[in-house]
Amino acid sequence: MEGFFKHGRGFPSFKNRSNFRSFQYKPGDVKLDGNKIYLPSIGWMRFYNSRPIPQGFQIRTVTLRKKADGWYTSILIKDDSVPDYPTPKEVNTIVGLDMGLTKLVHCSDGSDFDNPRPSTSKKEKRTLKIRQRRLSRKNIGSANRKFEAQKLARLHKKHADKRSAYQWFVANKIVNKADAISVEDLNIKGMKAKCKPKPDDVKQGRFLKNGQSAKRGLNRSISDASWGTLIEKIQYAAAKSGKSFFKVDPKNTSRTCSKCGVVDALSRFGEKFVCTSCGHEAHADKQAAGNIKTRAVQQNGLVIKKLKKVRRDSVKPKQLILFETPTVESTTGKRKQHRARNSFPRCAWEPANSIEFMGY
Ligand SMILES: [Zn+2]
């Protein structure tokens, strides 16, 4: 409404059912019993219970969401007796992470993670193109078009599921590396910003090429890598196992020399980093990861305790456990997701940690 009257945007439209993809139940409305869920005004129905609710937790708000291949429910759970874990100033180990496209993550310890490009790999791009073309050739409003649109939506869902599963895998691996994790505070929206339009001075009302079409591909790769959600998952996994998590200013992390601290854009040649003032040579992204690590240490006044060397066959130090979960798969976070399938749910795995989805 406001957009129409004040800013002259479009005429306000009525809301219809397709405007909504989810709805919520208030705390206390929903009941759970094994693989059955009670939804007020719908009744008891079967669903796939991907994870049990940890002991001592209460069910809060329950959200039901319609996705391309069925209905999902996410259950917010809460336990007031869980203490807030203070961020320690002393850590044994800290790892810095640099996000990228050729490799998804470079760690300051020298390891890296591949970027699987779930929706921008050559094969997936081709499949997407075919599905989109098939859709656009169907008659508008026809049942065929609806069917084709569903197929396309399921493909997008598949990409999203693959991405999320891989991100959980990476996040857990990273969190197991060190006591503290440091990442860049990226401005992804700014990175994906469109190029400014260049008006043509000769022909009025026309525009010159501004490089946007070339940038579009890069933007798609950035969206596909989805660093933001990966960082969220790392933060979540870190909180779950009682580890510290820091975000640092990303400015010049790939241009600063980790040896002498000189900032120079000329030090970097693609993947290689050669310092223009001291001649220090390193892999550009690993170097950046190292800078992110040192930045977190400086900004937060961390003390890195000297570790005694531990032999590989010796007993592992005990990990901090915040609270117990009844099964192997721990769900110490505050949110849980369950999955129900269509109106008559069948079993399948649920997003948070899962990988496989059932075919149609
Ligand atoms: Zn240097």
PDB file of N, CA, C and O in Angstrom, residues 81-114:
ATOM      1  N   SER A  81      17.880 -24.516  30.880  1.00  0.00           N
ATOM      2  CA  SER A  81      18.954 -24.909  31.798  1.00  0.00           C
ATOM      3  C   SER A  81      20.319 -24.963  31.109  1.00  0.00           C
ATOM      4  O   SER A  81      21.337 -25.135  31.753  1.00  0.00           O
ATOM      5  N   VAL A  82      20.324 -24.820  29.767  1.00  0.00           N
ATOM      6  CA  VAL A  82      21.605 -24.842  29.060  1.00  0.00           C
ATOM      7  C   VAL A  82      22.339 -23.517  29.296  1.00  0.00           C
ATOM      8  O   VAL A  82      21.801 -22.454  29.024  1.00  0.00           O
ATOM      9  N   PRO A  83      23.539 -23.574  29.845  1.00  0.00           N
ATOM     10  CA  PRO A  83      24.233 -22.321  30.156  1.00  0.00           C
ATOM     11  C   PRO A  83      24.827 -21.668  28.912  1.00  0.00           C
ATOM     12  O   PRO A  83      25.133 -22.341  27.937  1.00  0.00           O
ATOM     13  N   ASP A  84      24.971 -20.355  28.978  1.00  0.00           N
ATOM     14  CA  ASP A  84      25.687 -19.663  27.911  1.00  0.00           C
ATOM     15  C   ASP A  84      27.161 -19.928  28.102  1.00  0.00           C
ATOM     16  O   ASP A  84      27.677 -19.848  29.214  1.00  0.00           O
ATOM     17  N   TYR A  85      27.811 -20.247  27.044  1.00  0.00           N
ATOM     18  CA  TYR A  85      29.214 -20.584  27.165  1.00  0.00           C
ATOM     19  C   TYR A  85      30.049 -19.339  26.902  1.00  0.00           C
ATOM     20  O   TYR A  85      29.958 -18.732  25.843  1.00  0.00           O
ATOM     21  N   PRO A  86      30.879 -18.903  27.870  1.00  0.00           N
ATOM     22  CA  PRO A  86      31.662 -17.694  27.660  1.00  0.00           C
ATOM     23  C   PRO A  86      32.809 -17.920  26.667  1.00  0.00           C
ATOM     24  O   PRO A  86      33.318 -19.028  26.562  1.00  0.00           O
ATOM     25  N   THR A  87      33.150 -16.885  25.927  1.00  0.00           N
ATOM     26  CA  THR A  87      34.248 -16.999  24.965  1.00  0.00           C
ATOM     27  C   THR A  87      35.574 -16.907  25.721  1.00  0.00           C
ATOM     28  O   THR A  87      35.859 -15.885  26.335  1.00  0.00           O
ATOM     29  N   PRO A  88      36.365 -17.968  25.691  1.00  0.00           N
ATOM     30  CA  PRO A  88      37.625 -17.897  26.423  1.00  0.00           C
ATOM     31  C   PRO A  88      38.647 -17.019  25.702  1.00  0.00           C
ATOM     32  O   PRO A  88      38.632 -16.907  24.486  1.00  0.00           O
ATOM     33  N   LYS A  89      39.506 -16.380  26.476  1.00  0.00           N
ATOM     34  CA  LYS A  89      40.554 -15.534  25.890  1.00  0.00           C
ATOM     35  C   LYS A  89      41.782 -16.342  25.526  1.00  0.00           C
ATOM     36  O   LYS A  89      42.646 -15.901  24.797  1.00  0.00           O
ATOM     37  N   GLU A  90      41.868 -17.531  26.105  1.00  0.00           N
ATOM     38  CA  GLU A  90      43.014 -18.381  25.810  1.00  0.00           C
ATOM     39  C   GLU A  90      42.563 -19.557  24.974  1.00  0.00           C
ATOM     40  O   GLU A  90      41.601 -20.239  25.313  1.00  0.00           O
ATOM     41  N   VAL A  91      43.231 -19.766  23.861  1.00  0.00           N
ATOM     42  CA  VAL A  91      42.886 -20.908  23.033  1.00  0.00           C
ATOM     43  C   VAL A  91      44.154 -21.689  22.710  1.00  0.00           C
ATOM     44  O   VAL A  91      45.250 -21.135  22.701  1.00  0.00           O
ATOM     45  N   ASN A  92      43.977 -22.976  22.478  1.00  0.00           N
ATOM     46  CA  ASN A  92      45.138 -23.777  22.102  1.00  0.00           C
ATOM     47  C   ASN A  92      45.458 -23.617  20.634  1.00  0.00           C
ATOM     48  O   ASN A  92      46.595 -23.456  20.244  1.00  0.00           O
ATOM     49  N   THR A  93      44.409 -23.663  19.819  1.00  0.00           N
ATOM     50  CA  THR A  93      44.627 -23.554  18.378  1.00  0.00           C
ATOM     51  C   THR A  93      43.549 -22.662  17.786  1.00  0.00           C
ATOM     52  O   THR A  93      42.437 -22.601  18.282  1.00  0.00           O
ATOM     53  N   ILE A  94      43.903 -21.985  16.716  1.00  0.00           N
ATOM     54  CA  ILE A  94      42.922 -21.174  16.002  1.00  0.00           C
ATOM     55  C   ILE A  94      43.154 -21.376  14.508  1.00  0.00           C
ATOM     56  O   ILE A  94      44.290 -21.528  14.068  1.00  0.00           O
ATOM     57  N   VAL A  95      42.048 -21.423  13.760  1.00  0.00           N
ATOM     58  CA  VAL A  95      42.182 -21.593  12.319  1.00  0.00           C
ATOM     59  C   VAL A  95      41.491 -20.427  11.603  1.00  0.00           C
ATOM     60  O   VAL A  95      40.429 -19.980  12.022  1.00  0.00           O
ATOM     61  N   GLY A  96      42.158 -19.882  10.600  1.00  0.00           N
ATOM     62  CA  GLY A  96      41.586 -18.812   9.786  1.00  0.00           C
ATOM     63  C   GLY A  96      41.073 -19.395   8.477  1.00  0.00           C
ATOM     64  O   GLY A  96      41.670 -20.311   7.933  1.00  0.00           O
ATOM     65  N   LEU A  97      39.952 -18.858   7.987  1.00  0.00           N
ATOM     66  CA  LEU A  97      39.367 -19.396   6.759  1.00  0.00           C
ATOM     67  C   LEU A  97      39.237 -18.317   5.696  1.00  0.00           C
ATOM     68  O   LEU A  97      38.798 -17.210   5.986  1.00  0.00           O
ATOM     69  N   ASP A  98      39.617 -18.685   4.480  1.00  0.00           N
ATOM     70  CA  ASP A  98      39.448 -17.762   3.361  1.00  0.00           C
ATOM     71  C   ASP A  98      38.507 -18.418   2.365  1.00  0.00           C
ATOM     72  O   ASP A  98      38.749 -19.534   1.915  1.00  0.00           O
ATOM     73  N   MET A  99      37.420 -17.728   2.043  1.00  0.00           N
ATOM     74  CA  MET A  99      36.436 -18.297   1.130  1.00  0.00           C
ATOM     75  C   MET A  99      36.810 -17.972  -0.304  1.00  0.00           C
ATOM     76  O   MET A  99      37.288 -16.874  -0.593  1.00  0.00           O
ATOM     77  N   GLY A 100      36.592 -18.918  -1.204  1.00  0.00           N
ATOM     78  CA  GLY A 100      36.950 -18.677  -2.602  1.00  0.00           C
ATOM     79  C   GLY A 100      36.064 -19.455  -3.552  1.00  0.00           C
ATOM     80  O   GLY A 100      35.081 -20.082  -3.135  1.00  0.00           O
ATOM     81  N   LEU A 101      36.392 -19.391  -4.841  1.00  0.00           N
ATOM     82  CA  LEU A 101      35.583 -20.106  -5.833  1.00  0.00           C
ATOM     83  C   LEU A 101      36.299 -21.328  -6.394  1.00  0.00           C
ATOM     84  O   LEU A 101      35.691 -22.381  -6.552  1.00  0.00           O
ATOM     85  N   THR A 102      37.604 -21.199  -6.710  1.00  0.00           N
ATOM     86  CA  THR A 102      38.307 -22.368  -7.236  1.00  0.00           C
ATOM     87  C   THR A 102      38.376 -23.448  -6.157  1.00  0.00           C
ATOM     88  O   THR A 102      38.183 -24.630  -6.428  1.00  0.00           O
ATOM     89  N   LYS A 103      38.663 -23.017  -4.942  1.00  0.00           N
ATOM     90  CA  LYS A 103      38.512 -23.895  -3.776  1.00  0.00           C
ATOM     91  C   LYS A 103      37.507 -23.181  -2.883  1.00  0.00           C
ATOM     92  O   LYS A 103      37.581 -21.961  -2.726  1.00  0.00           O
ATOM     93  N   LEU A 104      36.609 -23.931  -2.282  1.00  0.00           N
ATOM     94  CA  LEU A 104      35.568 -23.274  -1.490  1.00  0.00           C
ATOM     95  C   LEU A 104      36.155 -22.609  -0.249  1.00  0.00           C
ATOM     96  O   LEU A 104      35.851 -21.463   0.055  1.00  0.00           O
ATOM     97  N   VAL A 105      37.023 -23.328   0.440  1.00  0.00           N
ATOM     98  CA  VAL A 105      37.620 -22.779   1.659  1.00  0.00           C
ATOM     99  C   VAL A 105      39.105 -23.111   1.688  1.00  0.00           C
ATOM    100  O   VAL A 105      39.497 -24.239   1.378  1.00  0.00           O
ATOM    101  N   HIS A 106      39.917 -22.111   2.019  1.00  0.00           N
ATOM    102  CA  HIS A 106      41.332 -22.348   2.310  1.00  0.00           C
ATOM    103  C   HIS A 106      41.516 -22.138   3.798  1.00  0.00           C
ATOM    104  O   HIS A 106      41.104 -21.122   4.339  1.00  0.00           O
ATOM    105  N   CYS A 107      42.150 -23.091   4.456  1.00  0.00           N
ATOM    106  CA  CYS A 107      42.378 -22.954   5.894  1.00  0.00           C
ATOM    107  C   CYS A 107      43.805 -22.491   6.124  1.00  0.00           C
ATOM    108  O   CYS A 107      44.692 -22.759   5.322  1.00  0.00           O
ATOM    109  N   SER A 108      44.007 -21.808   7.257  1.00  0.00           N
ATOM    110  CA  SER A 108      45.347 -21.287   7.528  1.00  0.00           C
ATOM    111  C   SER A 108      46.337 -22.413   7.857  1.00  0.00           C
ATOM    112  O   SER A 108      47.538 -22.202   7.853  1.00  0.00           O
ATOM    113  N   ASP A 109      45.827 -23.621   8.115  1.00  0.00           N
ATOM    114  CA  ASP A 109      46.759 -24.721   8.363  1.00  0.00           C
ATOM    115  C   ASP A 109      47.225 -25.372   7.064  1.00  0.00           C
ATOM    116  O   ASP A 109      47.931 -26.377   7.070  1.00  0.00           O
ATOM    117  N   GLY A 110      46.811 -24.799   5.918  1.00  0.00           N
ATOM    118  CA  GLY A 110      47.293 -25.292   4.630  1.00  0.00           C
ATOM    119  C   GLY A 110      46.327 -26.220   3.915  1.00  0.00           C
ATOM    120  O   GLY A 110      46.498 -26.506   2.745  1.00  0.00           O
ATOM    121  N   SER A 111      45.291 -26.684   4.621  1.00  0.00           N
ATOM    122  CA  SER A 111      44.352 -27.582   3.958  1.00  0.00           C
ATOM    123  C   SER A 111      43.291 -26.777   3.207  1.00  0.00           C
ATOM    124  O   SER A 111      43.166 -25.571   3.405  1.00  0.00           O
ATOM    125  N   ASP A 112      42.545 -27.444   2.339  1.00  0.00           N
ATOM    126  CA  ASP A 112      41.480 -26.738   1.628  1.00  0.00           C
ATOM    127  C   ASP A 112      40.315 -27.672   1.332  1.00  0.00           C
ATOM    128  O   ASP A 112      40.420 -28.880   1.492  1.00  0.00           O
ATOM    129  N   PHE A 113      39.198 -27.094   0.924  1.00  0.00           N
ATOM    130  CA  PHE A 113      38.011 -27.867   0.564  1.00  0.00           C
ATOM    131  C   PHE A 113      37.598 -27.509  -0.853  1.00  0.00           C
ATOM    132  O   PHE A 113      37.584 -26.332  -1.208  1.00  0.00           O
ATOM    133  N   ASP A 114      37.265 -28.531  -1.635  1.00  0.00           N
ATOM    134  CA  ASP A 114      36.847 -28.293  -3.024  1.00  0.00           C
ATOM    135  C   ASP A 114      35.524 -27.563  -3.084  1.00  0.00           C
ATOM    136  O   ASP A 114      34.734 -27.619  -2.158  1.00  0.00           O
TER     137      ASP A 114
END
